Coordinates of C-alpha atoms and ligand atoms in Angstrom, one line a residue:
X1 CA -58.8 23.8 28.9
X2 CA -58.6 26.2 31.6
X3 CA -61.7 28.2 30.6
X4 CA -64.1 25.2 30.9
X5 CA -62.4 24.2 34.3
X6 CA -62.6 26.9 35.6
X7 CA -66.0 28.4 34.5
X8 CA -67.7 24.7 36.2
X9 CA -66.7 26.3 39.6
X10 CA -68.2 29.7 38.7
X11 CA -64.7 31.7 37.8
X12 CA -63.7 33.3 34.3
X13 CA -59.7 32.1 33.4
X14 CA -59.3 35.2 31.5
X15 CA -59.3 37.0 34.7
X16 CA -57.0 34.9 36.6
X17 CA -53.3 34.4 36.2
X18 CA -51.9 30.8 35.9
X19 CA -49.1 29.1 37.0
X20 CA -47.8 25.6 37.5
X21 CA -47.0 24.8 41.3
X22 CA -45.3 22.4 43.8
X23 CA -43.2 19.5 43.2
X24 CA -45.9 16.7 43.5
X25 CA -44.8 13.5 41.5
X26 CA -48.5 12.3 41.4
X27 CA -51.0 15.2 40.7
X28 CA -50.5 18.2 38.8
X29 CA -51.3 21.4 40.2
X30 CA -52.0 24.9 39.4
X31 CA -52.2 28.3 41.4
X32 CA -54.5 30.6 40.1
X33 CA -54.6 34.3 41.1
X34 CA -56.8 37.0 40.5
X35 CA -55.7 39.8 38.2
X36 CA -57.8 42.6 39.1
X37 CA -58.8 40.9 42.6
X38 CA -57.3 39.7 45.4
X39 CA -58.6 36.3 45.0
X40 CA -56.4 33.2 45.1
X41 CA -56.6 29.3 44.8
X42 CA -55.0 25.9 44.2
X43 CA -56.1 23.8 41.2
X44 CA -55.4 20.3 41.1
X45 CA -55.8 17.7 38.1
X46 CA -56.4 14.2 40.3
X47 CA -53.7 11.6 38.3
X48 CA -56.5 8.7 37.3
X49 CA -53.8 6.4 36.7
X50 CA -53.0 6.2 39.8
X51 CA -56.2 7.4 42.0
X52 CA -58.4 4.7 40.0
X53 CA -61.3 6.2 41.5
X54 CA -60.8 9.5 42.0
X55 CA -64.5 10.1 43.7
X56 CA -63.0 8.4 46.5
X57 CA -61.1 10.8 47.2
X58 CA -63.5 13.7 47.9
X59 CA -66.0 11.5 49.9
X60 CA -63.2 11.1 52.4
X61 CA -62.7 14.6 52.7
X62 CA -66.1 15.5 52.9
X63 CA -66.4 13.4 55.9
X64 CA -63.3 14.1 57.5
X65 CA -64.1 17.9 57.3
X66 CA -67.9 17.1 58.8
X67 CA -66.4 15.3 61.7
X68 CA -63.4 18.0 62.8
X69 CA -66.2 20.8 61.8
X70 CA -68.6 19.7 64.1
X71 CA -66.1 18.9 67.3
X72 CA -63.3 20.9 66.6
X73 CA -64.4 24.0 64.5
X74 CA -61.5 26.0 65.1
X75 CA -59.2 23.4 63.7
X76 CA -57.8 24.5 60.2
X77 CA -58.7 22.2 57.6
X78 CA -58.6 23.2 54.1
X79 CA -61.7 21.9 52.4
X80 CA -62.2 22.1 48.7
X81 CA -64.4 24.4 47.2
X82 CA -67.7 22.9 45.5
X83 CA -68.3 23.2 42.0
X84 CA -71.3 24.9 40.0
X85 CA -72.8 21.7 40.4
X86 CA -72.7 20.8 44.1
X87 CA -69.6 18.5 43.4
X88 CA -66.2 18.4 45.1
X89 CA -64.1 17.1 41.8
X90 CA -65.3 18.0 38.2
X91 CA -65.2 15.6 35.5
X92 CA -64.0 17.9 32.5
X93 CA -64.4 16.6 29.0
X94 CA -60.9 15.5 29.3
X95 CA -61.9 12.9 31.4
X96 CA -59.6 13.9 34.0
X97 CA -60.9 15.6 37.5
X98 CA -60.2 18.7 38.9
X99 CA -60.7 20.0 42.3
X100 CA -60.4 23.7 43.4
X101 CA -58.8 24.7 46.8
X102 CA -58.8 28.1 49.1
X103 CA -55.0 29.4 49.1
X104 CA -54.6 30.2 52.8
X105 CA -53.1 33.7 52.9
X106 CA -50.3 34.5 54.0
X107 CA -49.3 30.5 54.3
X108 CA -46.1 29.2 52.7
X109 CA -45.1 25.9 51.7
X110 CA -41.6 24.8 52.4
X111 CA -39.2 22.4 49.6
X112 CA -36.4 21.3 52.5
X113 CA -36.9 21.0 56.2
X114 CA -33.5 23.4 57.5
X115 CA -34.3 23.8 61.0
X116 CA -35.1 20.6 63.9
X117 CA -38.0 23.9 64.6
X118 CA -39.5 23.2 61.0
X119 CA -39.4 19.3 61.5
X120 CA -40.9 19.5 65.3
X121 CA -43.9 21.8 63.8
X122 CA -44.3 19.1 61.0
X123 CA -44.4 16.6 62.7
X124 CA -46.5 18.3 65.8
X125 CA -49.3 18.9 62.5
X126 CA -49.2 15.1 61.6
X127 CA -49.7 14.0 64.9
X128 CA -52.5 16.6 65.5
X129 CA -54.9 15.4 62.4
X130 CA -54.6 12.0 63.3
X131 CA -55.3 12.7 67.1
X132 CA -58.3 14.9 66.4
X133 CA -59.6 11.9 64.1
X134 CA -58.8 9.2 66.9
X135 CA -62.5 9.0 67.9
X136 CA -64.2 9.3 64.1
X137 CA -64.9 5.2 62.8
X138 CA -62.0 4.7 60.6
X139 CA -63.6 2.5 59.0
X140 CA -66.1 5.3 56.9
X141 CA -63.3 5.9 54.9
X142 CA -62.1 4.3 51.5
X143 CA -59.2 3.2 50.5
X144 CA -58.1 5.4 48.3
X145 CA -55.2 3.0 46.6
X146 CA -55.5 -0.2 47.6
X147 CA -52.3 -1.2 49.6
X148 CA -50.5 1.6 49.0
X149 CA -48.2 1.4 51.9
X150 CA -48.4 -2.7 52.1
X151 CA -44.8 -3.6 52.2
X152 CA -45.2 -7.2 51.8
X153 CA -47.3 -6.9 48.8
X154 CA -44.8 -4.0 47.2
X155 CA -41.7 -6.6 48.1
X156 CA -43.8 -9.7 46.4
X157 CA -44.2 -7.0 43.7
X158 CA -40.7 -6.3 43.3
X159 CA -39.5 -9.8 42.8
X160 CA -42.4 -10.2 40.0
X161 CA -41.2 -7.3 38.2
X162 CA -37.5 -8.5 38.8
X163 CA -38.0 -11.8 36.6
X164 CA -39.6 -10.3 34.2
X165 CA -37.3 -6.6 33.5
X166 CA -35.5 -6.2 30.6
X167 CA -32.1 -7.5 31.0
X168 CA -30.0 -4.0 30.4
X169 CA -31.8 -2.5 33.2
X170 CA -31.1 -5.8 35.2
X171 CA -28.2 -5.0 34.6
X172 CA -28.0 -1.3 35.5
X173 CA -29.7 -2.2 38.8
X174 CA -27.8 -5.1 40.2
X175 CA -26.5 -3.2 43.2
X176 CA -30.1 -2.1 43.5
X177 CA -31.2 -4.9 43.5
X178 CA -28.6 -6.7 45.9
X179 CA -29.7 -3.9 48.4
X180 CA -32.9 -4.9 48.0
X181 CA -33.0 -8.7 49.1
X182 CA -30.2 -7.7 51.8
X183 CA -32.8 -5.8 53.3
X184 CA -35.8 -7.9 53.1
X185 CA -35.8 -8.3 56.8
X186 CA -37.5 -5.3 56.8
X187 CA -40.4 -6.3 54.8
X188 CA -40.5 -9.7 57.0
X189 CA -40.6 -7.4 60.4
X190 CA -43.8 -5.6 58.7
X191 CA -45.9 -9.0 57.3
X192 CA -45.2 -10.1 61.2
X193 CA -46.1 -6.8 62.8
X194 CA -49.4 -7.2 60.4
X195 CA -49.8 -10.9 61.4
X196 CA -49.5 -10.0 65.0
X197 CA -52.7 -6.9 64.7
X198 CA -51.1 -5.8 67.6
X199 CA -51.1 -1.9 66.1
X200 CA -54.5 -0.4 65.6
X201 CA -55.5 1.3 62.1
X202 CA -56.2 4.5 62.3
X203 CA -56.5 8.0 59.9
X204 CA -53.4 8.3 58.8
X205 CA -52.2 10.9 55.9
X206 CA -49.3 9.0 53.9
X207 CA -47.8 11.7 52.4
X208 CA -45.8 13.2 55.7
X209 CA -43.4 15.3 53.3
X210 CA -42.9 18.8 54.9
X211 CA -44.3 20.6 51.5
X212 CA -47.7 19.3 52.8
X213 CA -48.1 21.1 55.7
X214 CA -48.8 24.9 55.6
X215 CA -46.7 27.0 57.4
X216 CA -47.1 30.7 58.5
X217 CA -44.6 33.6 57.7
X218 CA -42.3 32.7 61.0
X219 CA -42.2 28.8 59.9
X220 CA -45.0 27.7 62.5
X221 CA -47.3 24.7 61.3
X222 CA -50.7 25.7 60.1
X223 CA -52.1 22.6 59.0
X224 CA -51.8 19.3 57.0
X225 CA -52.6 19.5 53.3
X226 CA -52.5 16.8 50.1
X227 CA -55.2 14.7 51.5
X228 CA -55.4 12.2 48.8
X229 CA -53.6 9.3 50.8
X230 CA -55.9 10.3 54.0
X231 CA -57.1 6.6 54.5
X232 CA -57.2 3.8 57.0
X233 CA -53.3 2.8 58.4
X234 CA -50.9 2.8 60.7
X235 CA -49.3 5.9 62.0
X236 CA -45.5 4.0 61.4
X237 CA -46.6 5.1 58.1
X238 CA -46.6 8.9 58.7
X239 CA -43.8 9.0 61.5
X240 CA -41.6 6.5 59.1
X241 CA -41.9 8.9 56.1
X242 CA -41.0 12.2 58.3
X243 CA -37.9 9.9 58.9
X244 CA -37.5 9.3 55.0
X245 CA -37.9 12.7 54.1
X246 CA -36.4 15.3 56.7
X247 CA -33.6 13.4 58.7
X248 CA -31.4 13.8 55.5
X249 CA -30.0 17.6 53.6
X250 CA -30.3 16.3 50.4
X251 CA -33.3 14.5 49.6
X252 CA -34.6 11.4 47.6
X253 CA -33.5 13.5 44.0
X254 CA -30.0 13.7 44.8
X255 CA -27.9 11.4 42.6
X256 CA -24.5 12.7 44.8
X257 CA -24.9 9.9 47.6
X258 CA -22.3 11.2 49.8
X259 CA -24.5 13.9 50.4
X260 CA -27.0 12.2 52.2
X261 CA -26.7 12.3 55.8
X262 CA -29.1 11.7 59.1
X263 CA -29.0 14.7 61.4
X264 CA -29.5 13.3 64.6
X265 CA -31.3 16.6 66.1
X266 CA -34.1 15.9 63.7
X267 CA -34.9 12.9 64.2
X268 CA -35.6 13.9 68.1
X269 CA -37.4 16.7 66.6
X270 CA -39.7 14.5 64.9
X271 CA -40.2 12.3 68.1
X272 CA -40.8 15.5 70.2
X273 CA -43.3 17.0 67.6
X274 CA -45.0 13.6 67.1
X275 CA -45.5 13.1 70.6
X276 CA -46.5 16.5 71.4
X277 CA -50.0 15.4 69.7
X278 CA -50.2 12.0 70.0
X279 CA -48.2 10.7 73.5
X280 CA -51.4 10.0 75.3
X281 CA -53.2 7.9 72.3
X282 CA -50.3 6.2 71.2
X283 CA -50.0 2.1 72.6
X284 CA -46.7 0.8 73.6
X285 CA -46.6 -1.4 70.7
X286 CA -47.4 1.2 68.4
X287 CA -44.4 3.2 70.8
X288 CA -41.7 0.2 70.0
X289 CA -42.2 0.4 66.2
X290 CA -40.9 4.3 66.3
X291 CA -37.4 3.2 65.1
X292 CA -38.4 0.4 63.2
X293 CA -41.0 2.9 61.3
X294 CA -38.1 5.0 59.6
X295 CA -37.2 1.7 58.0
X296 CA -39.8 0.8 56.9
X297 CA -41.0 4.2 54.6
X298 CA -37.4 4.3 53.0
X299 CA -37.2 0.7 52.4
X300 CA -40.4 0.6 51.0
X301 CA -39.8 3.7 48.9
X302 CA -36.4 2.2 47.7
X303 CA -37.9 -0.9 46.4
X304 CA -40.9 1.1 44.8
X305 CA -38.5 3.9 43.0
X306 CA -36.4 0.4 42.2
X307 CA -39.3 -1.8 40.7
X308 CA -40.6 1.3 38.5
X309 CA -37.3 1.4 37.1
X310 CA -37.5 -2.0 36.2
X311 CA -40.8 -1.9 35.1
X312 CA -39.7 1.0 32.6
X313 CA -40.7 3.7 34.5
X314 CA -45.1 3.7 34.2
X315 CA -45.5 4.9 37.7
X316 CA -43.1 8.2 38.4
X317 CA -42.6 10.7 36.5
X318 CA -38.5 10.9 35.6
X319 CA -35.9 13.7 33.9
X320 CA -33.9 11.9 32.5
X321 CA -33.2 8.0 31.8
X322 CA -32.1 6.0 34.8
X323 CA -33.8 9.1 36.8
X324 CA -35.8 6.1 39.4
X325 CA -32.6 4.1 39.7
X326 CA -30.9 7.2 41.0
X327 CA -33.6 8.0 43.5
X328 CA -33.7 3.8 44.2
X329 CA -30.0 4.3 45.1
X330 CA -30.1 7.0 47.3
X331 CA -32.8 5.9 49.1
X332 CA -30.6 2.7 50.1
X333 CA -27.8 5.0 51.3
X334 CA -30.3 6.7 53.4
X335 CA -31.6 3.3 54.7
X336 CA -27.8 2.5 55.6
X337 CA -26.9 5.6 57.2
X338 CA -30.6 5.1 59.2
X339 CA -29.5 1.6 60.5
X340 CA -26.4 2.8 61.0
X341 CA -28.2 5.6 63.6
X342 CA -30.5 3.0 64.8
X343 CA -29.3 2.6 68.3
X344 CA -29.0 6.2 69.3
X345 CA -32.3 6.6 67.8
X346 CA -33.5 4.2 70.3
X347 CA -32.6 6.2 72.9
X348 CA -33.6 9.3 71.8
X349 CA -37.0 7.4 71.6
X350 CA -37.0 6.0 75.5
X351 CA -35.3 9.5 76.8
X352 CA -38.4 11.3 75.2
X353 CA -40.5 8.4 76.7
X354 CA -39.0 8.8 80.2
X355 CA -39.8 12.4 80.4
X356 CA -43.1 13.6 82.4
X357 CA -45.6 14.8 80.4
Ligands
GN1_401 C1 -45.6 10.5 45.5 O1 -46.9 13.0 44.4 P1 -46.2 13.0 45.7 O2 -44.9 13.6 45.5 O3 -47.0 13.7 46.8 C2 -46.1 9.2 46.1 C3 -45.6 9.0 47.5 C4 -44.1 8.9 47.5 C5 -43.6 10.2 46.8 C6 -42.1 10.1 46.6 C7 -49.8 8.5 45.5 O4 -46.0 11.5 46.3 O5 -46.1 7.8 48.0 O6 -43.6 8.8 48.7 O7 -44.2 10.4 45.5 N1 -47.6 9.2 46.1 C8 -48.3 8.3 45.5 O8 -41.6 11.4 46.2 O9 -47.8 7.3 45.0
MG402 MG1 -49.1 13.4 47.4

């Protein structure tokens, strides 16, 4: 399969070396390097099951990257390479799409954020993309998965897919599941907050996990990368999932739930990186929802690991049986331990606010 892949963007797989790359639960990816030359790039097979139109995709990109190329040129933004045929994504006789990427030298991507330095530079890149994008029309841009970070509609969702799951994995999940309508507050806060259209939409990236950013040798950000998400929203969104995925040690695999915990430091780090970028283009109401944000993304990503796993698992990949319920329960612990949090959070929030900028 390689060969014909590979040969549509001008490159000959026997002279490459192949490996499988990243942790992505979605796409799959390959890095393919040069055996006799120095030569080095990412390969990624788009997952159509999910992207349902894959082309999608690459026209956002394509107009992203004209927009920060023409004002900001010196801003790094990793664009995909075009095929034989003028394209940005192949069709292969598979009927799956590829798309080929540079491999920034000398970058590295990082699994686990260990240092508040890693999670202010993370955050700092997130904030900058979005920024640079404030004055490009948001509205050029598809939506790449219709309400993909629609809490209301994944909560309505989730009670479908409740009355109709098997009744063993009802079973299995009734704590889950408890946790779930405990919480639903959370989901009523966002259909009001959406009701209200006090926040603006914006380009937002979705996919805030710290192995999409590109670091440099000495951990500093490089740039924001996994642009498949890159689509109209609200930056609670980005901020939210940065609180999901590097407040905690141990991350959303982790079946030992005592090992989650919410380091304190990083969640200023985040709120110091974020507003680093972003302070002056950020509204007050958009400012109040910083807390609430955090909620949000792990909520939400409880109740989607949760509903796969009663849905018999179509949507992520899983190891082993019962593999989403785990992640669906530690993703509740983390929501308890964030609430818990939630007030000195706050004030982490208006001490940042208070400070001149
Ligand atoms: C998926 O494929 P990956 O790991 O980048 C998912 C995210 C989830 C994440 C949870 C398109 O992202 O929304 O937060 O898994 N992406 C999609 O690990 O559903
Ligand atoms: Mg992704």
């Amino acid at each position: 399969m390689f060969n014909d892949i590979l040969k549509s963007f001008n490159l000959i797989a026997q002279e490459y070396h192949i490996e499988k790359f990243g942790e992505g639960l979605i796409n799959r990816t390959w890095k393919i390097t040069g055996l006799g030359n120095t030569n080095e790039f990412i390969l990624q097979q788009i997952n159509k099951n999910v992207f349902k139109t894959p082309t999608h995709i690459a026209e956002n990109i394509d107009k992203i990257g004209a927009y920060l190329s023409k004002h900001y040129p010196d801003y790094l933004f990793v664009l995909p390479l075009a095929a034989v045929n003028g394209d940005y994504m192949v069709k292969h006789s598979d009927g799956e799409y590829y798309r080929l990427l540079p491999y920034v030298k000398q970058s590295i991507t990082l699994n686990t954020v260990q240092t508040r330095s890693e999670a202010f530079e993370a955050a700092r890149q997130f904030a900058k993309f979005t920024n640079l994008l404030a004055g490009f029309s948001v509205t050029k841009l598809n939506y790449t998965l219709a309400g993909f970070h629609d809490l209301s509609a994944r909560f309505e969702e989730f009670k479908r897919v409740v009355k109709k799951a098997s009744a063993e994995r009802l079973n299995k999940a009734n704590t889950a599941i408890e946790n779930a309508f405990a919480h639903q507050n959370i989901a009523e806060m966002h259909q009001s907050i959406m009701n209200d259209g006090l926040i603006p939409l914006r380009v937002v990236h979705h996919d805030t996990k710290i192995s999409n950013i590109l670091f440099d040798e000495e951990h500093k950000g490089l740039c924001v990368i996994d642009l498949d998400t890159v689509m109209p929203g609200y930056y609670i969104s980005d901020v939210g999932d940065m609180m999901r995925t590097y407040l905690s040690p141990a991350n959303e695999e982790e079946p030992d739930t005592s090992k989650i915990e919410i380091r304190e430091d990083f969640f200023s780090a985040i709120v110091e990186g974020y507003l680093s970028e972003m302070s002056t283009n950020l509204t007050e109401a958009e400012r109040e929802l910083f807390v609430y944000s955090g909620k949000l993304m792990i909520y939400m990503q409880a109740i989607r690991f949760l509903t796969d796993y009663l849905n018999d698992d179509v949507y992520y990949g899983t190891n082993y049986p019962g593999h989403n319920l785990v992640r669906a329960q530690n993703q509740f612990t983390l929501l308890e331990k964030y609430i818990a949090a939630e007030d000195t959070f706050q004030q982490i929030v208006s001490n940042t606010q208070n400070q001149p900028r």
